[in-house]
Short mmCIF file of C-alpha atoms in Angstrom, two decimals:
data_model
loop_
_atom_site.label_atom_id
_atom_site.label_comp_id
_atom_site.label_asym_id
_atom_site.label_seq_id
_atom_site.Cartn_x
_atom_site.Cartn_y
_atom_site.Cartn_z
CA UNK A 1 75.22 64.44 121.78
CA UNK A 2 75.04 60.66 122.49
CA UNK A 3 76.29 60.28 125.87
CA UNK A 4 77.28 56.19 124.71
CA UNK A 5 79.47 57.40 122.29
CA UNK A 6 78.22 55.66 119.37
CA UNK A 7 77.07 59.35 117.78
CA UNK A 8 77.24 59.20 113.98
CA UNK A 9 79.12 61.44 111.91
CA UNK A 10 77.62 64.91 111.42
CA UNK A 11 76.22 65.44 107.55
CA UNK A 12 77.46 68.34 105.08
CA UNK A 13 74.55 69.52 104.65
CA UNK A 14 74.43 69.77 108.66
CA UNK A 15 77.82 72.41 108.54
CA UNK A 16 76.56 73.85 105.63
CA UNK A 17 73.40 74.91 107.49
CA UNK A 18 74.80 75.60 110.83
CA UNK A 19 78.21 76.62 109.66
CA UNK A 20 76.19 79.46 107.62
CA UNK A 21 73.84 80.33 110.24
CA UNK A 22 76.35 80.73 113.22
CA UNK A 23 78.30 82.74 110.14
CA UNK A 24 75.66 84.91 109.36
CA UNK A 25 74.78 85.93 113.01
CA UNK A 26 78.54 86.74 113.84
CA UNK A 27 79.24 88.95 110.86
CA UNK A 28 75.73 91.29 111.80
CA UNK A 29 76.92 91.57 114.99
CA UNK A 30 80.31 91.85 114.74
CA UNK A 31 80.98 93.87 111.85
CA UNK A 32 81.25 97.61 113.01
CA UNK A 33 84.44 95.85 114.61
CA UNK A 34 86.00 94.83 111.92
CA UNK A 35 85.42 98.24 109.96
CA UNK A 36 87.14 99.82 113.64
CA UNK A 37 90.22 97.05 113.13
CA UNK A 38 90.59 97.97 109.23
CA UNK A 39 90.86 101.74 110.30
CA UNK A 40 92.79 101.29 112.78
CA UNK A 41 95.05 99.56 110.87
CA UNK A 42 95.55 101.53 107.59
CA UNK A 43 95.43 104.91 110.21
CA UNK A 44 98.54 106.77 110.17
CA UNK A 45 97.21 109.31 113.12
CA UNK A 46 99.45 109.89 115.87
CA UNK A 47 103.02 109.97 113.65
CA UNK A 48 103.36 113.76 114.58
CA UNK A 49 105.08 114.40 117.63
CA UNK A 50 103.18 115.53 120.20
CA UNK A 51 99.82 113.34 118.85
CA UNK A 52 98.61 109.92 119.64
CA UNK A 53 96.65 107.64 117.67
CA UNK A 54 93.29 107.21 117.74
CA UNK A 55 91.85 104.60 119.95
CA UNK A 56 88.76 101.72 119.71
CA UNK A 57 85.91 104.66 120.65
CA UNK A 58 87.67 107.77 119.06
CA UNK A 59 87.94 105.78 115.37
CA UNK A 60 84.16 104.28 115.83
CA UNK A 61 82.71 108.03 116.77
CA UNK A 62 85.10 109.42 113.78
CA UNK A 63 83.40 107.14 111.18
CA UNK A 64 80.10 107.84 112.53
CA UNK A 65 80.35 111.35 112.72
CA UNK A 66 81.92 111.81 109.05
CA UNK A 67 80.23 109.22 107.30
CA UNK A 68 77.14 107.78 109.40
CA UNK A 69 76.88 104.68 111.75
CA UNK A 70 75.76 103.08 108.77
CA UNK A 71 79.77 103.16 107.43
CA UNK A 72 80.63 100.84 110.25
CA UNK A 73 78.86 98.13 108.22
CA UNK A 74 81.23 98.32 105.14
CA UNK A 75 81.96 95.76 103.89
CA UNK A 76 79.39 93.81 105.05
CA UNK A 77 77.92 92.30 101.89
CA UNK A 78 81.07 90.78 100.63
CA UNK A 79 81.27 89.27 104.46
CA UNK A 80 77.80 87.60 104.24
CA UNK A 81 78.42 86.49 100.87
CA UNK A 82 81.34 84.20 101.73
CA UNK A 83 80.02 83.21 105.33
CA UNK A 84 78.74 80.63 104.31
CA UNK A 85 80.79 78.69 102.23
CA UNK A 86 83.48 79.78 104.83
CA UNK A 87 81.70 78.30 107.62
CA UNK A 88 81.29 74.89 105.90
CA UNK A 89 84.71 74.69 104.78
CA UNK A 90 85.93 75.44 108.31
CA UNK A 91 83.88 72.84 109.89
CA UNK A 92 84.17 70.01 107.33
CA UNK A 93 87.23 70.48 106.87
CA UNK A 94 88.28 70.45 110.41
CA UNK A 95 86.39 67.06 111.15
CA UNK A 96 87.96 65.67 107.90
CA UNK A 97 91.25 66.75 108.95
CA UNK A 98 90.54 64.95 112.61
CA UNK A 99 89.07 62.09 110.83
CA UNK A 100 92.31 61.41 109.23
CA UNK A 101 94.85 62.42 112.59
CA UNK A 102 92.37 59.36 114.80
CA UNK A 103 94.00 57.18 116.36
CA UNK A 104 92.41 54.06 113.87
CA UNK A 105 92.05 51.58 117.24
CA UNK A 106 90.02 54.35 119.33
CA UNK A 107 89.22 56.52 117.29
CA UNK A 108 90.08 59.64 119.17
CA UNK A 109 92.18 62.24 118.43
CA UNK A 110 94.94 63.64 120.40
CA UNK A 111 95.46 67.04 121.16
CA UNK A 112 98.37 67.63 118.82
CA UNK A 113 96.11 65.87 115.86
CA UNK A 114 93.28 68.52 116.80
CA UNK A 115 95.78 71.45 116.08
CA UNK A 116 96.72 70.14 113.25
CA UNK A 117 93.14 69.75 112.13
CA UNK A 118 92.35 73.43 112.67
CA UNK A 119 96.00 74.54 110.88
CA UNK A 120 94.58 72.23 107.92
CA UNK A 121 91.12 74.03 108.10
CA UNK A 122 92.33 77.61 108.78
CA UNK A 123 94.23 77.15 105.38
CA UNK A 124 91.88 75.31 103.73
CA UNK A 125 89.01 78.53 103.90
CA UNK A 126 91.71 81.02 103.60
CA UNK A 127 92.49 79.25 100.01
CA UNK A 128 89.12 78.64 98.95
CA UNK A 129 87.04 81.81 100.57
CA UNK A 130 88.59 84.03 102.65
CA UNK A 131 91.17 85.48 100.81
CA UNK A 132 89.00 87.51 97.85
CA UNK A 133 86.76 87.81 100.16
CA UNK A 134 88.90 90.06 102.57
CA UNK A 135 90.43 92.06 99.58
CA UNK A 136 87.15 93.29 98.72
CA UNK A 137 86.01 93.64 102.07
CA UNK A 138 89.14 95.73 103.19
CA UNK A 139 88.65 97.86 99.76
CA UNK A 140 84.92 98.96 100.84
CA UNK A 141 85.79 99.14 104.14
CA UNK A 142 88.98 101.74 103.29
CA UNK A 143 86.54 104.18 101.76
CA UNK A 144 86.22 107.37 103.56
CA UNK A 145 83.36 108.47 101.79
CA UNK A 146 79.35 109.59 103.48
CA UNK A 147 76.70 107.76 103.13
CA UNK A 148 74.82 110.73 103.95
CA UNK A 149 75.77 112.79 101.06
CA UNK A 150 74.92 111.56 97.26
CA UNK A 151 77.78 113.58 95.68
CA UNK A 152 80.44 112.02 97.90
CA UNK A 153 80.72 108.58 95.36
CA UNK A 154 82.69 106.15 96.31
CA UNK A 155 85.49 103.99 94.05
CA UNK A 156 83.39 100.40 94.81
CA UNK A 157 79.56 100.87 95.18
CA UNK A 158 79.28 97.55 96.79
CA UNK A 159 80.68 93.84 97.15
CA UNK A 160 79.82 92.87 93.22
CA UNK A 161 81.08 96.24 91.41
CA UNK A 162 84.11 95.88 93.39
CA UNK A 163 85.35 92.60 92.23
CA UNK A 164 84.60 93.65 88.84
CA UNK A 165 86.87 96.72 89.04
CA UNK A 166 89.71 95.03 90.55
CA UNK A 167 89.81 92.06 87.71
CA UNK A 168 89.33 94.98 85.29
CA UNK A 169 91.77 97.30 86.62
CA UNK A 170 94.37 95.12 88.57
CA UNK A 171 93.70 91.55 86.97
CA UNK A 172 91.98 88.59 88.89
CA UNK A 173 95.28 87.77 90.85
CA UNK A 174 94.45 90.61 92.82
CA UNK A 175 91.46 88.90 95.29
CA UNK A 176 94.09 86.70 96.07
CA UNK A 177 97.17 89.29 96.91
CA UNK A 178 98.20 88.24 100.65
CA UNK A 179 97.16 84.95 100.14
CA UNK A 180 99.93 83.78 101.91
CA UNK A 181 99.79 85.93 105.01
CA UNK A 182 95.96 84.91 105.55
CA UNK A 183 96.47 81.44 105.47
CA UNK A 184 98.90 81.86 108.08
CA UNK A 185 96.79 83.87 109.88
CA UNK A 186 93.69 81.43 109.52
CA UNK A 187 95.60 78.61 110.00
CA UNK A 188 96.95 80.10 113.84
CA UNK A 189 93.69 81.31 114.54
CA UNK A 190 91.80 78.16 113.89
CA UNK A 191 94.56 75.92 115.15
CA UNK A 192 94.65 77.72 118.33
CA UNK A 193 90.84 77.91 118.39
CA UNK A 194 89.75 74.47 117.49
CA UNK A 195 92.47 72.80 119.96
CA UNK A 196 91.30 75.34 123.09
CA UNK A 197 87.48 74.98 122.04
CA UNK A 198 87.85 70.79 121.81
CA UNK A 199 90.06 70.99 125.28
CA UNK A 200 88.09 72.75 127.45
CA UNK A 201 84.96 71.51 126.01
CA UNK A 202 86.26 68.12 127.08
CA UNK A 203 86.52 69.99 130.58
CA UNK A 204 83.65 70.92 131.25
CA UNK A 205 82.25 67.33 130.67
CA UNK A 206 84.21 66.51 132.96
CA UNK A 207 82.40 68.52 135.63
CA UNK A 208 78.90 67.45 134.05
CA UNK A 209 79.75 63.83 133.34
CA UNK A 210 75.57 63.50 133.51
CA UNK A 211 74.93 66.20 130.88
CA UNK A 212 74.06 64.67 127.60
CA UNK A 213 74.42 68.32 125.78
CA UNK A 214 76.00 71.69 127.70
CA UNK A 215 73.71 74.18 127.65
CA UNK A 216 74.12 77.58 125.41
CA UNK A 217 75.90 79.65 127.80
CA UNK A 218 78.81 77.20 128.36
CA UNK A 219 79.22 77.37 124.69
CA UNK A 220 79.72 80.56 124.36
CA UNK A 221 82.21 80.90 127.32
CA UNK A 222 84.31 78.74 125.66
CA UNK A 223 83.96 79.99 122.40
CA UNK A 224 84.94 83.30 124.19
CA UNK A 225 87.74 82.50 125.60
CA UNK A 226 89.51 79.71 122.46
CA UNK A 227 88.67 82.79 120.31
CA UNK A 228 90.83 85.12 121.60
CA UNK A 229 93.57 82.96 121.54
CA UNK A 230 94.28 83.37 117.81
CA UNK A 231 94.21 87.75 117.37
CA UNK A 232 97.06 87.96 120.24
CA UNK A 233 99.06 85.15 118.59
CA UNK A 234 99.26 86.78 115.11
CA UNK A 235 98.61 90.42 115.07
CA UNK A 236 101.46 91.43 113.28
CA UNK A 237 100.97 89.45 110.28
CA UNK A 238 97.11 90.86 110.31
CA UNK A 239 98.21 93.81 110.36
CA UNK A 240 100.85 93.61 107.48
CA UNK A 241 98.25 91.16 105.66
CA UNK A 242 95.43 94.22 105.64
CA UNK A 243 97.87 96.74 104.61
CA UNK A 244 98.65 94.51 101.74
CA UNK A 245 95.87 93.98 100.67
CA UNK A 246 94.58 97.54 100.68
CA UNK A 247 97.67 98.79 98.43
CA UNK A 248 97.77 98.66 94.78
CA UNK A 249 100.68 96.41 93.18
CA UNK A 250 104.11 98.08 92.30
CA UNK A 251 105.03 96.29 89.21
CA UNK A 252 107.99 94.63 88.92
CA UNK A 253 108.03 93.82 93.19
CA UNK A 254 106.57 90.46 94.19
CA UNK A 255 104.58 89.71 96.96
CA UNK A 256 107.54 89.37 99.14
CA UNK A 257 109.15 92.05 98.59
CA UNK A 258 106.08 94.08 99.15
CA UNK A 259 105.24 92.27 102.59
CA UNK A 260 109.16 92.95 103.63
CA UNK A 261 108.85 96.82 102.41
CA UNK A 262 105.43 97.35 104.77
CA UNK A 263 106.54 95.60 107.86
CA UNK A 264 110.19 98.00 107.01
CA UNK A 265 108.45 100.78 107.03
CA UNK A 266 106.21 100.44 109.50
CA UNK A 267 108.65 99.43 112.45
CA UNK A 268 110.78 102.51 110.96
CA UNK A 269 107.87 105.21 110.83
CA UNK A 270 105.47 103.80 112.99
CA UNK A 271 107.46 101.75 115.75
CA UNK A 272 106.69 97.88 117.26
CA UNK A 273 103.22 99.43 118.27
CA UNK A 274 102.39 99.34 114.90
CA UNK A 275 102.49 95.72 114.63
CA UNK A 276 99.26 95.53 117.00
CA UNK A 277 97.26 98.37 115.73
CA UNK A 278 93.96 97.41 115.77
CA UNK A 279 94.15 94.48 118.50
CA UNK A 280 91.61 95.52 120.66
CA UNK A 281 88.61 95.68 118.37
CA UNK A 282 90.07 92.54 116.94
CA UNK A 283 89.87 90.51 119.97
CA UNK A 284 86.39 92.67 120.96
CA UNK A 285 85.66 90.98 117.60
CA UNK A 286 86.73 87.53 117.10
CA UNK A 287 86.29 86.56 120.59
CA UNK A 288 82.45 87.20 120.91
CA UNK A 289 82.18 86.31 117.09
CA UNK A 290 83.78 83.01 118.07
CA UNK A 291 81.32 82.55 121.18
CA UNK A 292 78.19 83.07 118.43
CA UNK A 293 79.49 80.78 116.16
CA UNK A 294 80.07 77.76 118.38
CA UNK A 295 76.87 78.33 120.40
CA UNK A 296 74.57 78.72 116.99
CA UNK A 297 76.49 75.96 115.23
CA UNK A 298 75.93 73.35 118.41
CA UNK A 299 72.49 74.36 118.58
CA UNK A 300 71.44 74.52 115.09
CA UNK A 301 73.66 71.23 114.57
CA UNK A 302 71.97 69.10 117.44
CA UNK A 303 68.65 70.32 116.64
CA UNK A 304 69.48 69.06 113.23
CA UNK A 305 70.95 65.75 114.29
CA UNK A 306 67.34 65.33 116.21
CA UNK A 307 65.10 66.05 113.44
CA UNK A 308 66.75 63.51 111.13
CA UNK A 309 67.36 60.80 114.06
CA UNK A 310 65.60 57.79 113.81
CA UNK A 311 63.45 55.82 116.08
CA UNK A 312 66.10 52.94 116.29
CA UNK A 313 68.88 55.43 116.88
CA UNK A 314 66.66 57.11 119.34
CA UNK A 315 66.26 54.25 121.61
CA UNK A 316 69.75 54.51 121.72
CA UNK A 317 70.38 58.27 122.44
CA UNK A 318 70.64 57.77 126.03
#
């Protein structure tokens, strides 16, 4: 980062790269998570009186013990397969978005613009990626079936054979059922995220006002902490939006109608508690995740910026 200010614009091909990258390392490491969250979320243990549902550890041992640790990775290829363009959208969107919200005589952005920016991106990626990419990722991740035994065959054998069956059996509207509830949710998360991230970034040069790049760590830290901002802010529609997306459609019910009968049923069978099933290994999830991706995506960006900087923009650098 050019510490005159005179930095130019990071490339597409720059958050494709380290938008994918940082993508790619959260979802290996952050994935049993998500298959905890899903479960957690669709779970209907502890109804019974006298029971209580299962919690972050008891659902994670259940799925390894009935069908192997490998079952905590779901999902997983239908994750990796829209990381990517996920990652890119978020980012180049986002500094589009900011682009547009600068003030044209500085050229900064206020905060206000910056949360703006990230509601614009957190929609964007829901639109364009994230939605098909969570039904099918919430279908694989549903199935109770063992790896471990051959004659225990799941509905969707992986990412690909599951979109087919869904066009085929429930029409290609389907990937996009609860698109309406994700974009909310992406657009909270990454409005909340972006705004916290750019803040106390901003911070901490404040305290280094010598430091031409932070280092790693103080990356991650803040990508910790702006990252869990989002799960405790939106929970409930998460929760509705997964349970959604799992069902099959009633015909002749819309998509409002359906989201009003879950979140009915739930607060009258289930309770408020409901609502944040599944927050814990949501924010165990996102928050880290969050931490990888800014750290990777600063590093792999700057080393990026480097290779392609020129000697004449060099001798300016400092």
């Amino acid at each position: 980062m050019s510490r005159s200010g005179n930095k130019k614009p990071v490339g597409f091909a720059t958050h494709i790269t380290a938008g994918g990258i940082a993508g790619a390392c959260e979802a290996l490491i952050c994935q049993p998570l998500d298959t905890i969250k899903v479960r957690m979320q669709l779970s209907r243990s502890g109804l019974h009186p006298g029971t209580k549902p299962r919690g972050v550890f008891a659902t994670g041992a259940y799925i390894v013990r009935r069908e192997t640790p490998l079952a905590l990775y779901k999902g997983l290829g239908a994750v990796l397969s829209g990381i990517v363009p996920k990652m890119a959208i978020r980012f180049a969107s986002f500094e589009a978005y900011k682009g547009w919200l600068a003030d044209k005589s500085t050229g900064k952005t206020s905060v206000g613009g910056i949360f703006l920016a990230g509601l614009g991106a957190g929609t964007t990626e829901a639109i364009a990626v994230v939605t098909p990419m969570e039904v099918v990722k919430i279908r694989l991740q549903a199935q109770q079936h063992s790896l471990a035994d051959p004659l225990d065959k799941p509905r969707y054998r992986n990412a690909g054979h599951a979109v087919y069956t869904i066009i085929r059996e429930e029409g290609f509207a389907t990937l996009y059922r609860g698109v309406s509830l994700t974009a909310l949710r992406q657009a909270t998360n990454q409005g909340a995220n972006f705004t916290a991230y750019q803040e106390l970034k901003k911070l901490a040069h404040r305290f280094q006002p010598d430091a031409a790049e932070l280092p790693s760590y103080q990356h991650m830290v803040i990508g910790l902490i702006s990252g869990a901002m989002g799960p405790f802010s939106n929970a409930p529609i998460d929760t509705i939006k997964t349970r959604l997306q799992k069902a099959t459609a009633v015909p002749g019910t819309s998509a409002f109608q359906r989201i009003v009968a879950i979140a009915r049923d739930m607060w009258k069978l289930e309770g408020f508690r409901s609502f944040y099933k599944g927050i814990t290994p949501r924010v165990l999830r996102v928050a880290p995740g969050q931490a990888i991706v800014f750290a990777v995506y600063e590093r792999v960006s700057s080393s990026m910026e480097k290779i392609t900087l020129t000697p004449e923009d060099d001798a300016y650098s400092e």
